[in-house]
CSV table of C-alpha atoms in Angstrom, one decimal:
chain,number,residue,atom,x,y,z
F,19,LEU,CA,-144.5,-133.4,54.8
F,20,LYS,CA,-148.0,-133.9,55.7
F,21,MET,CA,-149.2,-130.9,55.3
F,22,LEU,CA,-148.1,-130.7,51.7
F,23,SER,CA,-150.4,-133.9,51.2
F,24,LEU,CA,-153.6,-133.3,49.2
F,25,GLY,CA,-155.3,-136.3,51.6
F,26,SER,CA,-154.4,-133.9,54.5
F,27,TRP,CA,-156.7,-130.8,53.0
F,28,LEU,CA,-158.9,-132.4,51.0
F,29,PRO,CA,-162.7,-133.5,51.8
F,30,ALA,CA,-162.5,-136.8,53.0
F,31,LEU,CA,-165.4,-138.1,50.7
F,32,PRO,CA,-165.9,-142.0,51.3
F,33,GLY,CA,-164.2,-144.2,48.8
F,34,LEU,CA,-162.1,-141.3,47.8
F,35,ALA,CA,-159.3,-142.2,50.1
F,36,TRP,CA,-157.4,-144.0,47.8
F,37,GLY,CA,-157.9,-141.7,44.9
F,38,TRP,CA,-156.0,-139.0,47.0
F,39,ALA,CA,-153.0,-141.8,48.1
F,40,LEU,CA,-152.9,-142.6,44.0
F,41,LEU,CA,-152.7,-138.5,43.4
F,42,ASP,CA,-150.2,-138.0,46.0
F,43,ALA,CA,-147.7,-140.5,44.3
F,44,LEU,CA,-148.5,-139.5,41.1
F,45,LEU,CA,-147.6,-135.5,42.3
F,46,GLN,CA,-144.3,-137.2,44.3
F,47,GLY,CA,-143.1,-139.0,41.1
F,48,GLU,CA,-143.7,-142.2,42.5
F,49,ILE,CA,-145.7,-145.6,41.2
F,50,PRO,CA,-148.3,-147.3,44.0
F,51,ARG,CA,-147.3,-150.6,44.9
F,52,GLY,CA,-149.0,-153.3,42.6
F,53,TRP,CA,-149.7,-150.6,39.8
F,54,PRO,CA,-148.3,-151.8,36.3
F,55,GLY,CA,-144.4,-150.4,36.6
F,56,ASP,CA,-144.5,-151.4,39.9
F,57,SER,CA,-140.8,-153.7,40.0
F,58,GLN,CA,-141.6,-155.8,43.4
F,59,GLY,CA,-143.1,-152.9,45.5
F,60,ASP,CA,-140.1,-150.4,44.5
F,61,THR,CA,-141.9,-146.7,44.6
F,62,SER,CA,-138.3,-145.1,43.1
F,63,ASP,CA,-138.6,-145.7,40.0
F,64,PRO,CA,-139.5,-142.1,38.4
F,65,LEU,CA,-143.1,-142.0,36.9
F,66,LEU,CA,-142.7,-139.7,33.8
F,67,PRO,CA,-140.1,-140.5,31.3
F,68,PHE,CA,-141.3,-137.6,28.7
F,69,PRO,CA,-140.8,-134.5,30.5
F,70,ALA,CA,-136.7,-136.4,31.0
F,71,GLY,CA,-136.7,-136.3,27.2
F,72,LEU,CA,-138.6,-132.9,26.6
F,73,VAL,CA,-135.7,-131.3,28.8
F,74,GLY,CA,-132.9,-133.0,26.8
F,75,ALA,CA,-134.9,-132.3,23.4
F,76,CYS,CA,-134.5,-128.7,24.3
F,77,ALA,CA,-131.3,-128.8,25.3
F,78,VAL,CA,-130.4,-130.5,21.9
F,79,SER,CA,-132.8,-127.6,20.4
F,80,VAL,CA,-130.6,-124.8,22.6
F,81,LEU,CA,-127.3,-126.1,20.8
F,82,CYS,CA,-128.6,-126.2,17.4
F,83,SER,CA,-129.8,-122.6,17.4
F,84,LEU,CA,-126.6,-121.0,18.8
F,85,LEU,CA,-124.7,-123.0,16.0
F,86,LYS,CA,-127.0,-121.5,13.8
F,87,VAL,CA,-126.4,-118.0,14.9
F,88,TYR,CA,-122.6,-118.8,14.3
F,89,LEU,CA,-122.6,-120.2,11.7
F,90,TYR,CA,-124.9,-117.5,10.2
F,91,ILE,CA,-122.5,-114.6,11.2
F,92,GLN,CA,-119.6,-116.1,9.8
F,93,CYS,CA,-121.5,-116.5,6.3
F,94,VAL,CA,-122.8,-113.2,6.2
F,95,ASN,CA,-119.2,-110.9,5.4
F,96,ASN,CA,-118.0,-113.8,2.8
F,97,PRO,CA,-119.7,-113.2,-0.8
F,98,GLU,CA,-118.6,-116.7,-1.2
F,99,ARG,CA,-120.6,-117.9,1.1
F,100,GLN,CA,-123.6,-116.2,0.4
F,101,ALA,CA,-125.9,-119.2,-1.0
F,102,GLU,CA,-124.9,-121.1,2.3
F,103,LYS,CA,-126.5,-117.9,4.4
F,104,GLU,CA,-129.3,-118.5,2.6
F,105,ALA,CA,-129.4,-122.1,3.0
F,106,ILE,CA,-129.1,-121.2,7.0
F,107,ALA,CA,-131.4,-118.6,7.2
F,108,ALA,CA,-134.3,-120.2,5.7
F,109,ARG,CA,-136.8,-121.0,8.1
F,110,GLN,CA,-138.7,-124.5,8.8
F,111,PRO,CA,-140.5,-124.0,11.8
F,112,LEU,CA,-142.4,-127.0,11.2
F,113,LEU,CA,-139.4,-129.3,10.8
F,114,GLU,CA,-138.0,-127.8,13.9
F,115,LEU,CA,-141.1,-128.6,16.4
F,116,LEU,CA,-141.3,-132.1,14.7
F,117,HIS,CA,-137.3,-132.2,15.5
F,118,VAL,CA,-137.9,-131.6,18.9
F,119,LEU,CA,-141.3,-133.8,19.6
F,120,VAL,CA,-139.4,-136.9,18.0
F,121,LEU,CA,-136.6,-136.6,19.7
F,122,THR,CA,-138.4,-136.2,23.0
F,123,GLY,CA,-140.5,-139.4,21.9
F,124,VAL,CA,-137.2,-141.4,21.5
F,125,LEU,CA,-135.2,-140.3,24.6
F,126,ALA,CA,-138.4,-141.3,26.6
F,127,LEU,CA,-138.3,-144.5,24.8
F,128,VAL,CA,-134.8,-145.3,25.3
F,129,GLY,CA,-133.6,-147.4,28.3
F,130,SER,CA,-131.2,-145.6,31.1
F,131,ARG,CA,-128.7,-148.2,30.4
F,132,VAL,CA,-128.5,-147.9,26.8
F,133,ALA,CA,-128.6,-144.0,27.1
F,134,ALA,CA,-125.1,-144.4,29.3
F,135,LEU,CA,-123.2,-146.4,27.2
F,136,VAL,CA,-124.1,-143.9,24.1
F,137,VAL,CA,-123.1,-141.2,26.8
F,138,LEU,CA,-119.9,-142.7,27.6
F,139,GLU,CA,-118.9,-143.7,24.0
F,140,PHE,CA,-119.4,-140.2,22.5
F,141,SER,CA,-117.1,-138.6,25.7
F,142,LEU,CA,-114.5,-141.1,24.4
F,143,ARG,CA,-114.8,-139.8,21.2
F,144,ALA,CA,-115.2,-136.4,22.1
F,145,ILE,CA,-111.6,-136.4,24.1
F,146,SER,CA,-109.6,-138.4,21.0
F,147,THR,CA,-110.9,-135.7,18.8
F,148,ILE,CA,-110.1,-132.4,20.6
F,149,LEU,CA,-106.5,-134.0,21.6
F,150,SER,CA,-106.4,-134.9,17.7
F,151,LEU,CA,-107.3,-131.2,16.6
F,152,GLY,CA,-104.2,-129.3,18.6
F,153,LYS,CA,-105.0,-126.9,21.3
F,154,GLY,CA,-107.0,-124.1,20.7
F,155,THR,CA,-108.8,-125.7,17.8
F,156,HIS,CA,-112.4,-126.2,18.0
F,157,SER,CA,-114.6,-128.7,15.7
F,158,SER,CA,-117.8,-127.4,14.9
F,159,HIS,CA,-119.2,-130.5,13.4
F,160,LEU,CA,-118.8,-132.3,17.1
F,161,TYR,CA,-121.4,-129.8,18.4
F,162,LEU,CA,-123.2,-131.1,16.0
F,163,LEU,CA,-122.6,-134.8,16.1
F,164,CYS,CA,-123.3,-134.8,19.6
F,165,GLN,CA,-127.1,-134.4,18.9
F,166,TYR,CA,-128.6,-137.5,20.8
F,167,SER,CA,-125.4,-138.3,23.2
F,168,LEU,CA,-126.5,-134.6,24.9
F,169,GLY,CA,-129.9,-135.4,25.1
F,170,CYS,CA,-129.0,-138.9,26.4
F,171,GLY,CA,-126.7,-136.8,28.7
F,172,VAL,CA,-129.4,-134.5,30.0
F,173,SER,CA,-131.6,-137.7,30.4
F,174,CYS,CA,-129.0,-139.8,32.4
F,175,GLY,CA,-128.4,-136.9,34.4
F,176,LEU,CA,-131.8,-136.1,35.3
F,177,SER,CA,-132.4,-139.3,36.5
F,178,PHE,CA,-129.5,-138.9,38.6
F,179,LEU,CA,-129.9,-136.0,40.8
F,180,LEU,CA,-133.5,-136.7,41.3
F,181,GLU,CA,-133.6,-140.5,42.2
F,182,GLY,CA,-135.3,-140.4,45.7
F,183,ALA,CA,-135.9,-137.0,45.8
F,184,LEU,CA,-139.4,-135.7,47.0
F,185,HIS,CA,-141.7,-134.3,44.6
F,186,ARG,CA,-139.5,-135.2,41.6
F,187,SER,CA,-142.1,-135.2,39.0
F,188,TRP,CA,-143.1,-131.7,39.8
F,189,ASN,CA,-139.4,-131.4,39.6
F,190,LEU,CA,-139.5,-132.9,36.1
F,191,VAL,CA,-142.4,-130.6,35.2
F,192,LEU,CA,-140.7,-127.5,36.3
F,193,ALA,CA,-137.3,-128.5,34.5
F,194,ALA,CA,-139.0,-129.2,31.5
F,195,GLY,CA,-140.8,-125.8,31.6
F,196,LEU,CA,-137.6,-124.2,32.0
F,197,ALA,CA,-135.9,-125.7,29.2
F,198,GLY,CA,-138.6,-125.3,26.8
F,199,LEU,CA,-138.9,-121.9,27.8
F,200,LEU,CA,-134.8,-121.7,27.1
F,201,ALA,CA,-134.9,-123.3,23.7
F,202,LEU,CA,-137.7,-120.6,22.9
F,203,HIS,CA,-135.7,-118.0,23.2
F,204,ALA,CA,-133.2,-119.5,21.3
F,205,ARG,CA,-134.8,-120.1,18.9
F,206,ARG,CA,-136.4,-116.2,18.2
F,207,LEU,CA,-132.5,-115.1,18.7
F,208,ALA,CA,-131.5,-117.5,15.8
F,209,ARG,CA,-134.6,-116.2,13.6
F,210,HIS,CA,-133.8,-112.4,14.6
F,211,VAL,CA,-130.2,-112.9,13.5
F,212,CYS,CA,-130.9,-114.7,10.3
F,213,THR,CA,-133.6,-111.8,9.5
F,214,LEU,CA,-131.9,-108.7,10.6
F,215,TYR,CA,-128.5,-108.7,11.8
F,216,GLU,CA,-127.0,-107.8,8.3
F,217,LEU,CA,-129.1,-104.7,9.0
F,218,HIS,CA,-128.6,-104.0,12.6
F,219,SER,CA,-124.9,-104.8,12.9
F,220,ARG,CA,-124.6,-102.1,10.1
F,221,ALA,CA,-127.1,-99.7,11.4
F,222,ARG,CA,-125.6,-100.2,14.7
F,223,TYR,CA,-128.8,-99.6,16.9
F,224,CYS,CA,-129.7,-103.2,17.6
F,225,GLY,CA,-128.0,-104.4,21.0
F,226,VAL,CA,-128.5,-108.3,20.4
F,227,CYS,CA,-126.5,-107.9,16.7
F,228,ILE,CA,-123.8,-105.6,18.2
F,229,LEU,CA,-123.0,-108.1,21.1
F,230,LEU,CA,-123.2,-110.8,18.4
F,231,LEU,CA,-121.0,-108.4,15.8
F,232,ALA,CA,-118.3,-107.9,18.7
F,233,ALA,CA,-118.4,-111.2,20.7
F,234,GLY,CA,-120.1,-113.6,18.3
F,235,HIS,CA,-117.2,-115.7,17.5
F,236,GLY,CA,-117.1,-116.4,21.5
F,237,ILE,CA,-119.9,-118.9,20.5
F,238,PRO,CA,-117.9,-122.0,20.1
F,239,ARG,CA,-115.9,-121.8,23.5
F,240,LEU,CA,-119.0,-121.0,25.2
F,241,LEU,CA,-120.8,-124.3,23.8
F,242,HIS,CA,-117.5,-126.1,24.5
F,243,ASN,CA,-117.7,-125.0,28.1
F,244,ALA,CA,-121.5,-125.6,28.8
F,245,LEU,CA,-120.8,-129.1,26.8
F,246,ALA,CA,-117.8,-130.5,28.9
F,247,LEU,CA,-119.8,-129.2,32.2
F,248,THR,CA,-123.0,-131.2,30.8
F,249,PHE,CA,-120.8,-134.9,29.6
F,250,ALA,CA,-118.7,-134.5,32.7
F,251,VAL,CA,-121.8,-135.1,35.3
F,252,ALA,CA,-123.7,-137.3,33.0
F,253,ASP,CA,-120.7,-139.4,32.3
F,254,LEU,CA,-120.6,-140.1,36.5
F,255,ALA,CA,-124.3,-140.3,36.0
F,256,ALA,CA,-124.0,-143.1,33.3
F,257,VAL,CA,-121.4,-145.1,35.4
F,258,GLU,CA,-123.5,-145.0,38.6
F,259,LEU,CA,-126.6,-146.2,36.5
F,260,ILE,CA,-125.0,-149.1,35.2
F,261,ASN,CA,-122.9,-150.4,38.2
F,262,ARG,CA,-125.9,-150.9,39.8
F,263,ASP,CA,-126.9,-153.6,37.8
F,264,PHE,CA,-124.0,-155.4,39.4
F,265,LEU,CA,-124.3,-157.8,42.5
F,266,SER,CA,-120.2,-158.3,42.4
F,267,THR,CA,-116.9,-157.4,41.1
F,268,GLY,CA,-117.0,-159.9,38.9
F,269,GLU,CA,-120.3,-159.2,36.9
F,270,ALA,CA,-118.7,-155.5,37.2
F,271,VAL,CA,-115.4,-156.6,35.5
F,272,ARG,CA,-117.0,-158.7,32.9
F,273,PHE,CA,-119.4,-156.6,31.4
F,274,TRP,CA,-116.0,-153.4,31.3
F,275,THR,CA,-113.7,-155.3,29.9
F,276,PRO,CA,-115.2,-156.0,26.4
F,277,LEU,CA,-117.0,-152.4,26.9
F,278,THR,CA,-113.6,-151.0,27.0
F,279,ILE,CA,-112.1,-152.9,24.4
F,280,CYS,CA,-114.9,-152.1,21.8
F,281,TYR,CA,-115.0,-148.6,22.4
F,282,ALA,CA,-111.3,-148.1,21.9
F,283,LEU,CA,-111.5,-150.2,18.5
F,284,LEU,CA,-114.7,-148.0,17.6
F,285,VAL,CA,-112.6,-144.9,18.0
F,286,VAL,CA,-109.4,-145.7,16.2
F,287,TYR,CA,-111.3,-147.2,13.7
F,288,MET,CA,-113.4,-144.1,13.3
F,289,GLN,CA,-110.3,-141.4,13.3
F,290,GLU,CA,-108.6,-143.5,10.6
F,291,GLU,CA,-112.1,-142.9,8.8
F,292,SER,CA,-111.9,-139.3,9.1
F,293,ARG,CA,-108.5,-138.9,7.9
F,294,GLN,CA,-109.2,-140.5,4.6
F,295,SER,CA,-113.0,-139.4,4.0
F,296,THR,CA,-115.2,-136.7,4.7
F,297,GLY,CA,-119.0,-136.0,4.4
F,298,ARG,CA,-122.4,-136.9,5.1
F,299,GLY,CA,-121.3,-140.3,3.7
F,300,LEU,CA,-118.8,-140.5,7.1
F,301,VAL,CA,-121.1,-139.2,9.1
F,302,PHE,CA,-123.8,-142.3,8.3
F,303,ARG,CA,-121.2,-144.8,8.3
F,304,THR,CA,-119.9,-143.7,11.5
F,305,VAL,CA,-123.3,-144.2,13.5
F,306,VAL,CA,-123.9,-147.5,11.8
F,307,ALA,CA,-120.6,-148.8,13.2
F,308,ARG,CA,-121.1,-147.4,16.5
F,309,MET,CA,-124.5,-148.5,17.1
F,310,GLY,CA,-123.3,-151.9,15.3
F,311,GLY,CA,-120.4,-152.1,18.0
F,312,LEU,CA,-123.0,-151.6,21.0
F,313,PHE,CA,-125.4,-154.0,19.4
F,314,ILE,CA,-122.9,-156.9,19.3
F,315,LEU,CA,-121.7,-156.3,23.1
F,316,LEU,CA,-125.8,-156.3,24.3
F,317,LEU,CA,-125.9,-159.4,22.9
F,318,THR,CA,-123.1,-161.0,25.1
F,319,VAL,CA,-123.3,-159.3,28.1
F,320,GLY,CA,-126.7,-156.9,27.9
F,321,ARG,CA,-130.3,-157.7,27.6
F,322,TRP,CA,-133.2,-157.9,25.3
F,323,THR,CA,-134.4,-155.0,26.2
F,324,ASP,CA,-131.5,-153.0,25.8
F,325,ILE,CA,-131.2,-154.7,21.9
F,326,LEU,CA,-134.6,-152.8,21.5
F,327,HIS,CA,-133.3,-149.7,22.9
F,328,VAL,CA,-130.4,-149.5,20.5
F,329,PHE,CA,-132.9,-149.6,17.6
F,330,VAL,CA,-134.4,-146.5,18.8
F,331,SER,CA,-131.2,-145.1,19.7
F,332,LEU,CA,-129.9,-145.9,15.9
F,333,LEU,CA,-132.9,-143.9,14.9
F,334,GLY,CA,-132.4,-140.7,17.1
F,335,GLU,CA,-128.9,-140.6,15.9
F,336,LEU,CA,-129.9,-140.5,12.3
F,337,TRP,CA,-133.3,-138.5,12.8
F,338,CYS,CA,-130.6,-135.6,14.4
F,339,LEU,CA,-127.9,-135.7,11.6
F,340,LEU,CA,-131.0,-135.4,8.9
F,341,CYS,CA,-132.3,-132.5,10.5
F,342,SER,CA,-128.9,-130.5,10.9
F,343,GLY,CA,-127.9,-131.7,7.5
F,344,VAL,CA,-127.6,-127.6,6.5
F,345,LEU,CA,-125.8,-126.7,9.5
F,346,LEU,CA,-123.5,-130.0,8.7
F,347,GLU,CA,-122.8,-128.7,5.4
F,348,SER,CA,-121.6,-125.6,6.7
F,349,CYS,CA,-119.5,-126.5,9.1
F,350,TRP,CA,-117.4,-129.4,6.4
F,351,ARG,CA,-117.3,-126.0,4.3
F,352,GLN,CA,-115.6,-124.3,6.8
């Protein structure tokens, strides 16, 4: 490790030793003692929240791109859904880029404690919804409703897996680069399908379109398995991130008991609401009810910073729903 330290092979110029030490700390993802953000000399806190947020935003972008491909293919051979097909195929590159940038900022700002609570709440809601649908049934709109929770889950998972790792800033930057590359290719796939799928599927000379023609119906199953694995890791990370704040079992019980009751009531409420009505109004009412319940819970057992992060999460949820309005409408029409 000494050989990898910048100060070991860069010139030992007078007065620059402090600068080399600072740069070493930055590359290792550590906050030097005494610097803003250093908590009582603790050097284990990650310095770069934006790469983790970017990875989460890219995961959401990949999810939306694959769903766009699936919904477009479903509309191609249905004459009654031609207007819906055109709406899905409409190109909005600036909005897609803005979606990723805004979501990156929101995920970077929200605290790990509130992000962990959002992940746990969605996991409980998803399990309840899947059990109510029955075996072998998929709900495409559930994949769109999990956008913000997926971003929080990826951020929590990265915080947990990279905690204490050497050069974790480099790891985060590498993860952000790979996630951005994957999101870019997923966007290109969606653009290719929306532009040329009908022609290529008839002519049978494009390998990608022929593959989608034969196996495009399996995209929901692929997303189901990927999201199940992602949220399984995120749930473990979320529980660990929350429990580390408790000094005793009694404190943990005083937090988890009202949390469990609150989440159970929210799931029952949302199941009843979904039976009575559908549409965009229901989705927005559900978001407000969920964040309102979390707000009331954290007023009693949380911190003031948690209250601020709940409002940030509310903005993130609403932003994801607004940007995926066309896809949500298509899912409800199926």
